[in-house]
Amino acid sequence: MHDDKSTCSSYIGFLRYTSHLDNVQVAPYERPALSKGFLLPEAPARLPAFHTCVGVNEERLTPKWYKEHGIELILDTRVTSADVRRKTLVTAAGETISYKFLIIATGARALKLEEFGVNGSDAENVCHLRDLADATRLVDLMQASTGGNAVVIGGGYIGMEVAASLVINKINVTMVFPEPHCIPRLFTPKIASFYEEFYKSKGVNFVKGTVLSSFVINPEGKVTGVNLKDGSYLPADLVVVGIGIRRNTSLFEGQLTLEKGGIKVNSMLQTSNSSVYAVGDVASFPVKAFGEIRRLEHVDAARKSARHAVSAIMEPDTTPEFDYLPFFYSKAFSFSWKFYGENLGEAVYFGDFSGTSFGAYWVHNGHLVGSFLEGGSKEEYEALAKATRLRPAIDDMSDLERQGLRFVVTLSQKQPVLPIVDVGSSTSLVVLEKPEYPWHAAAGVVAAASIAAFAYWYGRRRRRW
């Protein structure tokens, strides 16, 4: 919701923007814009262009929208404690709020280097990128650092996307991360090599296999360089730290069941307390395709889990189990890729790795379980998603490589999406049978819209003491 860029917030679920953040004075917005369009020097994204719902081509949820729909949007407010047994929340101002249902959409916060024993994150030219204030500050620093040197700590989504924006802003970039290649949780060495070589052609320097050990700070409190654990030194006019996130679950620890770093929920997104639901980055939910509990950090999971939680509350008898296909994407420079499923097993590559369109499948226990595509069309991505959900049997890896993208396009035209059935293994597979009904792609709606719909239904019942 990795992207470390999930977006979930609204009335009953307003904790997303308040429980761990002070001085939040804007309506909910979509975080992906912050590491993509917001940092660009030409025609940059600015509010209200990316308030929630814009990412799924629906009505933007501006403050005016909430007011017109009778939804109370509480900003600049911090929830300091929650009591799920008594169904109450307490704010920093001392107000007690009771609820019938609570949707936890508290998301996550950026990890700080201090959590790893490195001080100096509060220096004036050290940035993180998690919220609008971070992005605004980074833009100001970039404009003051044209022609200078930037060090990006971290090689994940944020690191790669920010590095691209820094280059476009005519800043020299060095990326530092401990792994052998970028985006290690998803990319194989072959895929990573393609992007790294392109970044190098744009002047980006990669320093791998080491981490930052200390900042060099001048008497004015500004970082002038960084020392790395391998003994090397890098000059820096600007440092961007993108080393991951920490889930905001502290309000509910000891009250709700936690698992895999998040709040455990069932297939209705319901926690161990029947009146409390969790969505987005903080929710650890059953992924049918994997046959196990997972916690996913991406805006797509945030949107769809929020919509499902609202449906489960409002229409419990007709809402099916949450059946989510993990999905991730990124955009940087002129590139745009999407990934579905899981990167488990053997990778099979296809396409032209010297061009702009290529991809990979992952095959595990004889079935296609994951797929990746750079530079695809809307129809190709839809076929990729459908085929990955089907988890078809793969008998000939060489033939799969020869067919490449044609394999999923052909399969998507022939087969519906059938229910995932348990075949007695650690993962669940799809049994392909005679089609009985057409397949339709389910479109997620951003969390704020979903929870806002619930708030509209229930919001007038809020009581204060």
C-alpha positions as MATLAB code, in Angstrom:
seq = 'MHDDKSTCSSYIGFLRYTSHLDNVQVAPYERPALSKGFLLPEAPARLPAFHTCVGVNEERLTPKWYKEHGIELILDTRVTSADVRRKTLVTAAGETISYKFLIIATGARALKLEEFGVNGSDAENVCHLRDLADATRLVDLMQASTGGNAVVIGGGYIGMEVAASLVINKINVTMVFPEPHCIPRLFTPKIASFYEEFYKSKGVNFVKGTVLSSFVINPEGKVTGVNLKDGSYLPADLVVVGIGIRRNTSLFEGQLTLEKGGIKVNSMLQTSNSSVYAVGDVASFPVKAFGEIRRLEHVDAARKSARHAVSAIMEPDTTPEFDYLPFFYSKAFSFSWKFYGENLGEAVYFGDFSGTSFGAYWVHNGHLVGSFLEGGSKEEYEALAKATRLRPAIDDMSDLERQGLRFVVTLSQKQPVLPIVDVGSSTSLVVLEKPEYPWHAAAGVVAAASIAAFAYWYGRRRRRW';
ca = [
       0.000    0.000    0.000;
       5.058   -0.165   -1.771;
       5.100    0.668   -2.183;
       5.323    2.324    0.932;
       2.640    4.608   -0.632;
      -0.707    3.477    0.663;
      -3.674    5.904    0.962;
      -6.493    5.233    3.428;
      -8.381    7.819    5.369;
     -11.740    9.323    6.123;
     -14.235    9.905    8.942;
     -14.479    6.656   10.903;
     -11.041    5.705    9.576;
      -9.438    9.102   10.092;
      -6.624    7.586   12.169;
      -4.626    7.266    8.983;
      -3.734   10.933    9.097;
      -3.990   11.698   12.778;
      -2.866    8.955   15.111;
       0.842    9.449   14.549;
       0.993   12.805   12.779;
       0.457   16.293   14.094;
      -0.487   19.412   12.114;
      -2.153   17.569    9.246;
      -4.205   20.293    7.594;
      -5.084   18.911    4.169;
      -7.716   16.413    3.114;
      -6.578   12.840    2.310;
      -4.449   12.492   -0.818;
      -2.706    9.773   -2.800;
       0.911    9.254   -1.823;
       2.188    7.840   -5.162;
       2.130   11.357   -6.608;
       4.725   12.475   -4.062;
       7.560   10.334   -5.428;
       6.519   10.721   -9.039;
       4.874   13.868  -10.419;
       5.309   16.145   -7.388;
       9.113   16.237   -7.682;
       9.318   16.997  -11.395;
      10.560   20.450  -12.449;
       8.017   20.835  -15.275;
       4.233   20.643  -14.774;
       4.597   19.115  -11.287;
       1.629   17.494   -9.580;
       0.011   19.701   -6.960;
      -3.120   19.515   -4.860;
      -6.024   19.342   -5.473;
      -4.924   17.244   -8.466;
      -4.156   14.131   -6.398;
      -6.692   14.092   -3.613;
      -8.024   10.578   -3.092;
      -9.951    8.934   -5.927;
      -7.933   10.545   -8.719;
      -5.860    7.352   -9.017;
      -8.877    5.346  -10.137;
     -10.270    8.099  -12.351;
     -13.111    8.992  -10.025;
     -14.238   12.205   -8.353;
     -11.516   13.885   -6.295;
     -12.363   13.959   -2.609;
     -11.594   17.576   -1.799;
     -12.686   19.211    1.484;
     -15.694   20.566   -0.393;
     -16.688   17.030   -1.395;
     -16.763   15.839    2.222;
     -18.857   18.817    3.275;
     -21.335   18.353    0.435;
     -21.827   14.704    1.400;
     -22.398   15.379    5.079;
     -19.140   13.762    6.187;
     -17.220   15.223    9.094;
     -13.549   15.464    8.144;
     -11.395   16.064   11.219;
      -7.921   17.420   10.463;
      -5.035   18.637   12.617;
      -6.116   16.162   15.297;
      -4.153   13.407   16.978;
      -5.673   10.283   18.521;
      -3.611    9.418   21.576;
      -5.365    6.288   22.811;
      -7.940    3.714   21.792;
     -10.016    1.326   23.872;
     -11.556   -1.294   21.589;
     -13.404   -2.970   24.471;
     -15.206    0.256   25.352;
     -15.307    1.372   21.699;
     -13.775    4.756   22.404;
     -10.978    6.947   21.067;
      -9.322    9.839   22.896;
      -7.704   12.772   21.089;
      -4.829   14.979   22.212;
      -7.390   17.681   22.943;
      -9.048   15.403   25.498;
     -12.142   14.654   23.422;
     -13.592   11.147   23.697;
     -15.193    9.712   20.577;
     -17.339    6.593   20.663;
     -18.042    4.391   17.678;
     -20.096    1.413   16.613;
     -17.565    0.324   14.012;
     -13.966    1.418   13.633;
     -11.841    1.109   10.495;
      -8.138    1.286   11.286;
      -6.312    2.910    8.393;
      -3.300    4.266   10.267;
      -0.811    3.275    7.580;
       2.875    3.630    8.315;
       5.655    6.098    8.992;
       9.065    6.411    7.394;
      11.912    4.598    9.121;
      14.586    6.919   10.496;
      18.291    6.224   10.583;
      18.252    6.837   14.348;
      16.481    3.474   14.652;
      19.718    1.945   13.332;
      22.037    3.974   15.540;
      22.849    6.773   13.071;
      22.141   10.325   14.229;
      21.592   13.400   12.090;
      18.262   12.863   10.356;
      17.075   16.226   11.660;
      19.724   18.132    9.683;
      18.235   20.783    7.411;
      19.230   19.022    4.159;
      18.317   15.427    5.102;
      14.932   14.398    3.747;
      12.446   11.567    3.941;
       9.464   11.223    1.634;
       6.259   10.099    3.302;
       3.877   13.033    3.307;
       3.123   16.319    1.596;
       5.323   18.319    3.970;
       8.273   16.015    3.192;
       7.719   16.401   -0.539;
       7.416   20.175   -0.355;
      10.633   20.422    1.654;
      12.444   18.134   -0.788;
      11.368   20.277   -3.755;
      12.761   23.384   -2.046;
      16.068   21.653   -1.343;
      16.323   20.316   -4.895;
      15.840   23.791   -6.322;
      18.656   25.041   -4.080;
      20.946   22.122   -5.042;
      20.948   22.281   -8.857;
      24.316   21.058  -10.099;
      25.196   19.734   -6.647;
      25.459   16.253   -5.173;
      22.671   14.165   -3.699;
      23.040   10.887   -1.828;
      20.048    8.566   -1.787;
      20.094    6.023    1.040;
      18.065    2.972    0.002;
      17.509    1.091   -3.245;
      13.795    0.362   -3.078;
      10.803    2.040   -4.722;
      11.299    5.408   -3.040;
      15.038    5.422   -3.694;
      14.687    4.619   -7.388;
      11.824    7.022   -8.036;
      13.432    9.885   -6.118;
      16.786    9.284   -7.811;
      15.120    9.675  -11.208;
      13.515   12.963  -10.140;
      16.817   14.273   -8.780;
      18.515   13.546  -12.103;
      15.732   15.300  -14.010;
      16.297   18.269  -11.674;
      19.963   18.307  -12.800;
      21.466   17.005   -9.577;
      24.295   14.455   -9.396;
      23.068   11.300   -7.668;
      24.729    8.467   -5.761;
      22.571    5.647   -4.449;
      23.732    3.633   -1.426;
      22.173    0.342   -0.317;
      23.357   -2.911    1.278;
      21.771   -5.330   -1.193;
      23.453   -6.595   -4.392;
      20.935   -4.826   -6.632;
      18.007   -2.398   -6.565;
      14.464   -3.327   -5.451;
      15.715   -6.692   -4.126;
      12.344   -7.767   -2.699;
      10.941   -7.998   -6.208;
      13.579   -7.739   -8.939;
      15.834  -10.556  -10.075;
      19.448   -9.615  -10.890;
      18.592   -9.621  -14.618;
      15.665   -7.242  -14.251;
      17.535   -5.006  -11.823;
      20.518   -4.838  -14.184;
      18.370   -3.333  -16.944;
      17.221   -0.436  -14.787;
      20.575    0.100  -13.124;
      22.332    0.331  -16.487;
      19.850    2.923  -17.658;
      20.272    4.927  -14.444;
      24.035    4.780  -14.905;
      23.619    6.160  -18.429;
      21.888    9.122  -16.790;
      24.830    9.656  -14.442;
      23.604    7.831  -11.337;
      26.360    6.154   -9.319;
      25.542    2.968   -7.377;
      27.363    2.028   -4.169;
      26.160   -1.431   -3.129;
      26.884   -3.766   -0.255;
      27.316   -1.081    2.386;
      25.326    1.352    4.514;
      25.662    4.830    5.913;
      27.600    4.985    9.180;
      27.531    8.727    9.933;
      26.805   12.192    8.598;
      29.417   14.920    8.317;
      27.658   18.058    9.599;
      29.048   21.597    9.517;
      28.641   24.143   12.347;
      25.464   25.491   10.703;
      23.802   22.104   11.100;
      23.970   21.191    7.426;
      25.207   17.843    6.103;
      28.214   18.217    3.799;
      28.920   14.531    3.287;
      28.289   10.979    4.453;
      30.615    8.293    5.734;
      29.868    4.727    4.688;
      30.572    1.546    6.595;
      33.029    0.379    3.930;
      35.209    3.395    4.803;
      34.314    5.539    1.802;
      33.118    9.151    1.878;
      30.574   10.862   -0.362;
      30.106   14.648   -0.588;
      26.471   15.702   -0.248;
      24.456   18.864   -0.674;
      21.284   16.853   -0.151;
      20.512   13.446    1.389;
      17.294   11.513    0.856;
      16.602    8.559    3.155;
      14.276    5.847    1.855;
      14.914    2.751    3.944;
      11.393    1.487    4.503;
       8.462    2.043    6.810;
       7.214    1.103   10.256;
       3.538    0.204   10.636;
       1.444    2.420   12.895;
      -0.046   -0.247   15.139;
       0.966    0.979   18.602;
      -2.511    2.245   19.515;
      -3.850   -1.296   19.259;
      -1.003   -3.453   20.535;
      -2.224   -5.628   23.409;
      -5.825   -5.139   22.304;
      -5.945   -6.760   18.857;
      -4.176   -9.810   17.453;
      -1.044   -8.919   15.483;
       0.674  -11.048   12.877;
       3.474  -10.462   10.359;
       3.997   -6.915   11.526;
       0.380   -5.876   11.104;
      -3.083   -6.219   12.584;
      -4.456   -9.647   11.730;
      -7.814   -9.643    9.959;
     -10.054  -12.291    8.431;
     -11.360  -12.454    4.874;
     -13.836   -9.685    5.725;
     -10.995   -7.431    6.971;
     -12.352   -7.867   10.506;
      -9.881   -7.927   13.396;
      -9.990  -10.055   16.539;
     -12.559   -7.539   17.813;
     -15.747   -7.833   15.767;
     -16.361   -4.077   15.774;
     -12.943   -3.197   14.421;
     -11.652   -3.552   10.855;
      -8.181   -2.844    9.461;
      -7.118   -1.927    5.926;
      -4.048   -0.837    4.006;
      -0.464   -1.105    5.233;
      -1.434   -2.201    8.750;
      -3.686   -5.125    7.727;
      -2.351   -8.681    7.639;
      -5.004  -10.515    5.645;
      -5.517  -13.940    4.030;
      -4.275  -14.016    0.438;
      -6.182  -16.870   -1.173;
      -3.713  -17.261   -4.031;
      -0.902  -17.918   -1.538;
      -2.910  -19.801    1.055;
      -1.462  -17.708    3.866;
      -1.585  -14.401    5.725;
       0.241  -11.523    4.059;
       0.695   -7.812    4.722;
       1.134   -5.701    1.599;
       2.423   -2.136    1.314;
       0.835   -0.647   -1.770;
      -1.854    1.849   -2.686;
      -3.789   -0.747   -4.697;
      -4.141   -3.016   -1.658;
      -5.162   -0.005    0.441;
      -7.883    1.030   -1.982;
      -9.371   -2.408   -2.423;
      -9.149   -3.535    1.196;
     -10.872   -0.319    2.325;
     -13.689   -0.757   -0.136;
     -14.138   -4.362    0.963;
     -14.186   -3.494    4.664;
     -16.938   -0.945    4.107;
     -18.939   -3.471    2.109;
     -18.484   -6.076    4.850;
     -19.866   -3.639    7.441;
     -22.771   -2.334    5.386;
     -23.732   -5.550    3.571;
     -22.315   -8.442    5.629;
     -24.663  -11.061    4.170;
     -23.811  -10.412    0.535;
     -20.129   -9.428    0.696;
     -17.839  -12.261   -0.479;
     -14.452  -13.045    1.017;
     -11.654  -10.653    0.135;
      -9.777  -12.224   -2.775;
      -6.871   -9.946   -3.613;
      -4.181  -10.512   -6.231;
      -0.999   -8.796   -5.009;
       0.012   -5.989   -7.340;
       2.879   -3.504   -7.490;
       3.943   -0.873   -9.992;
       6.405    1.941  -10.467;
       7.145    4.793  -12.853;
      10.495    6.527  -13.309;
      12.016    8.349  -16.265;
      10.117    6.965  -19.273;
       9.675    3.525  -17.710;
       6.521    2.010  -16.281;
       6.228   -1.553  -14.994;
       3.642   -3.699  -13.239;
       3.936   -6.903  -11.244;
       1.231   -9.398  -10.204;
       1.324  -12.370   -7.829;
       4.539  -13.434   -6.128;
       8.163  -13.792   -7.251;
       8.587  -17.349   -6.044;
      10.298  -20.187   -7.896;
      12.115  -20.024  -11.240;
      12.032  -16.893  -13.365;
      11.344  -17.189  -17.102;
      12.194  -14.096  -19.153;
      10.690  -12.833  -22.393;
      10.845   -9.782  -24.626;
      13.698   -7.506  -25.582;
      15.897   -6.514  -22.650;
      17.796   -4.170  -24.973;
      14.597   -2.321  -25.794;
      11.690   -0.956  -23.813;
       9.293   -3.892  -23.514;
      10.182   -7.059  -21.648;
       8.948   -9.205  -18.816;
       9.205  -12.296  -16.675;
       7.093  -15.091  -15.251;
       7.720  -16.967  -12.029;
       6.926  -20.667  -11.972;
       6.627  -22.544   -8.680;
       5.599  -26.183   -8.222;
       4.637  -26.372  -11.878;
       2.350  -23.335  -11.879;
       2.707  -19.727  -12.961;
       2.524  -17.701   -9.741;
       3.917  -14.290  -10.686;
       4.380  -12.022  -13.674;
       6.186   -8.783  -14.504;
       5.986   -6.520  -17.543;
       7.759   -3.324  -18.509;
       6.275   -1.118  -21.213;
       3.007   -2.984  -21.720;
      -0.328   -1.761  -23.013;
      -3.512   -1.609  -20.940;
      -4.762   -4.797  -22.603;
      -1.481   -6.609  -22.012;
      -1.444   -5.710  -18.325;
      -5.041   -6.891  -17.975;
      -4.110  -10.209  -19.607;
      -1.115  -10.506  -17.307;
      -3.263   -9.985  -14.208;
      -5.908  -12.444  -15.346;
      -3.429  -15.198  -16.202;
      -1.555  -14.742  -12.931;
      -4.783  -15.095  -10.977;
      -5.540  -18.317  -12.861;
      -2.155  -19.805  -11.816;
      -2.073  -22.130  -14.847;
       0.006  -25.301  -14.981;
       3.298  -24.924  -16.847;
       4.587  -28.136  -18.414;
       7.295  -26.729  -20.675;
       9.418  -23.830  -19.452;
      11.122  -23.461  -22.833;
       7.771  -23.148  -24.568;
       6.680  -20.536  -22.027;
       9.822  -18.560  -22.825;
       9.180  -18.834  -26.579;
       5.565  -17.720  -26.270;
       6.398  -14.865  -23.939;
       3.597  -12.351  -23.626;
       1.513  -14.281  -26.165;
       1.012  -16.991  -23.517;
      -0.992  -14.783  -21.141;
      -2.837  -12.972  -23.924;
      -4.033  -16.281  -25.384;
      -4.910  -17.689  -21.974;
      -6.870  -14.602  -20.942;
      -8.987  -14.868  -24.084;
      -9.891  -18.480  -23.412;
     -10.380  -18.834  -19.679;
     -12.551  -17.186  -17.039;
     -11.294  -16.481  -13.544;
     -12.453  -19.477  -11.526;
     -12.564  -19.749   -7.742;
      -9.321  -20.629   -6.046;
      -9.552  -24.112   -4.592;
      -7.467  -25.791   -1.942;
      -5.568  -28.734   -3.378;
      -3.973  -29.686   -0.110;
      -0.644  -27.930   -0.546;
       0.867  -24.947    1.184;
      -0.455  -22.730   -1.608;
      -3.786  -22.703   -3.371;
      -4.143  -23.225   -7.120;
      -6.802  -22.631   -9.713;
      -8.284  -25.668  -11.410;
      -9.014  -24.764  -15.030;
     -12.317  -26.196  -16.182;
     -14.898  -25.436  -18.846;
     -15.831  -21.748  -18.738;
     -19.152  -21.085  -17.077;
     -19.175  -17.294  -16.885;
     -17.218  -14.358  -18.325;
     -14.326  -12.846  -16.410;
     -14.517   -9.230  -15.367;
     -11.691   -7.117  -13.990;
     -12.528   -5.706  -10.568;
     -11.578   -2.054  -10.250;
     -10.556   -0.811   -6.802;
     -11.787    2.488   -5.429;
      -9.512    4.471   -3.148;
      -9.955    3.959    0.548;
     -11.152    7.421    1.353;
     -14.132    7.075   -0.963;
     -15.066    3.723    0.505;
     -14.757    4.704    4.120;
     -16.434    8.005    3.383;
     -19.438    6.110    2.059;
     -19.607    4.293    5.363;
     -19.231    7.564    7.229;
     -22.125    9.054    5.294;
     -24.293    6.140    6.423;
     -23.122    6.148   10.015;
     -21.549    9.534   10.663;
     -24.540   11.193   12.282;
     -24.393    8.681   15.143;
     -21.125   10.041   16.484;
     -21.358   11.011   20.126;
     -19.102   13.295   22.167;
     -18.601   13.675   25.882;
];
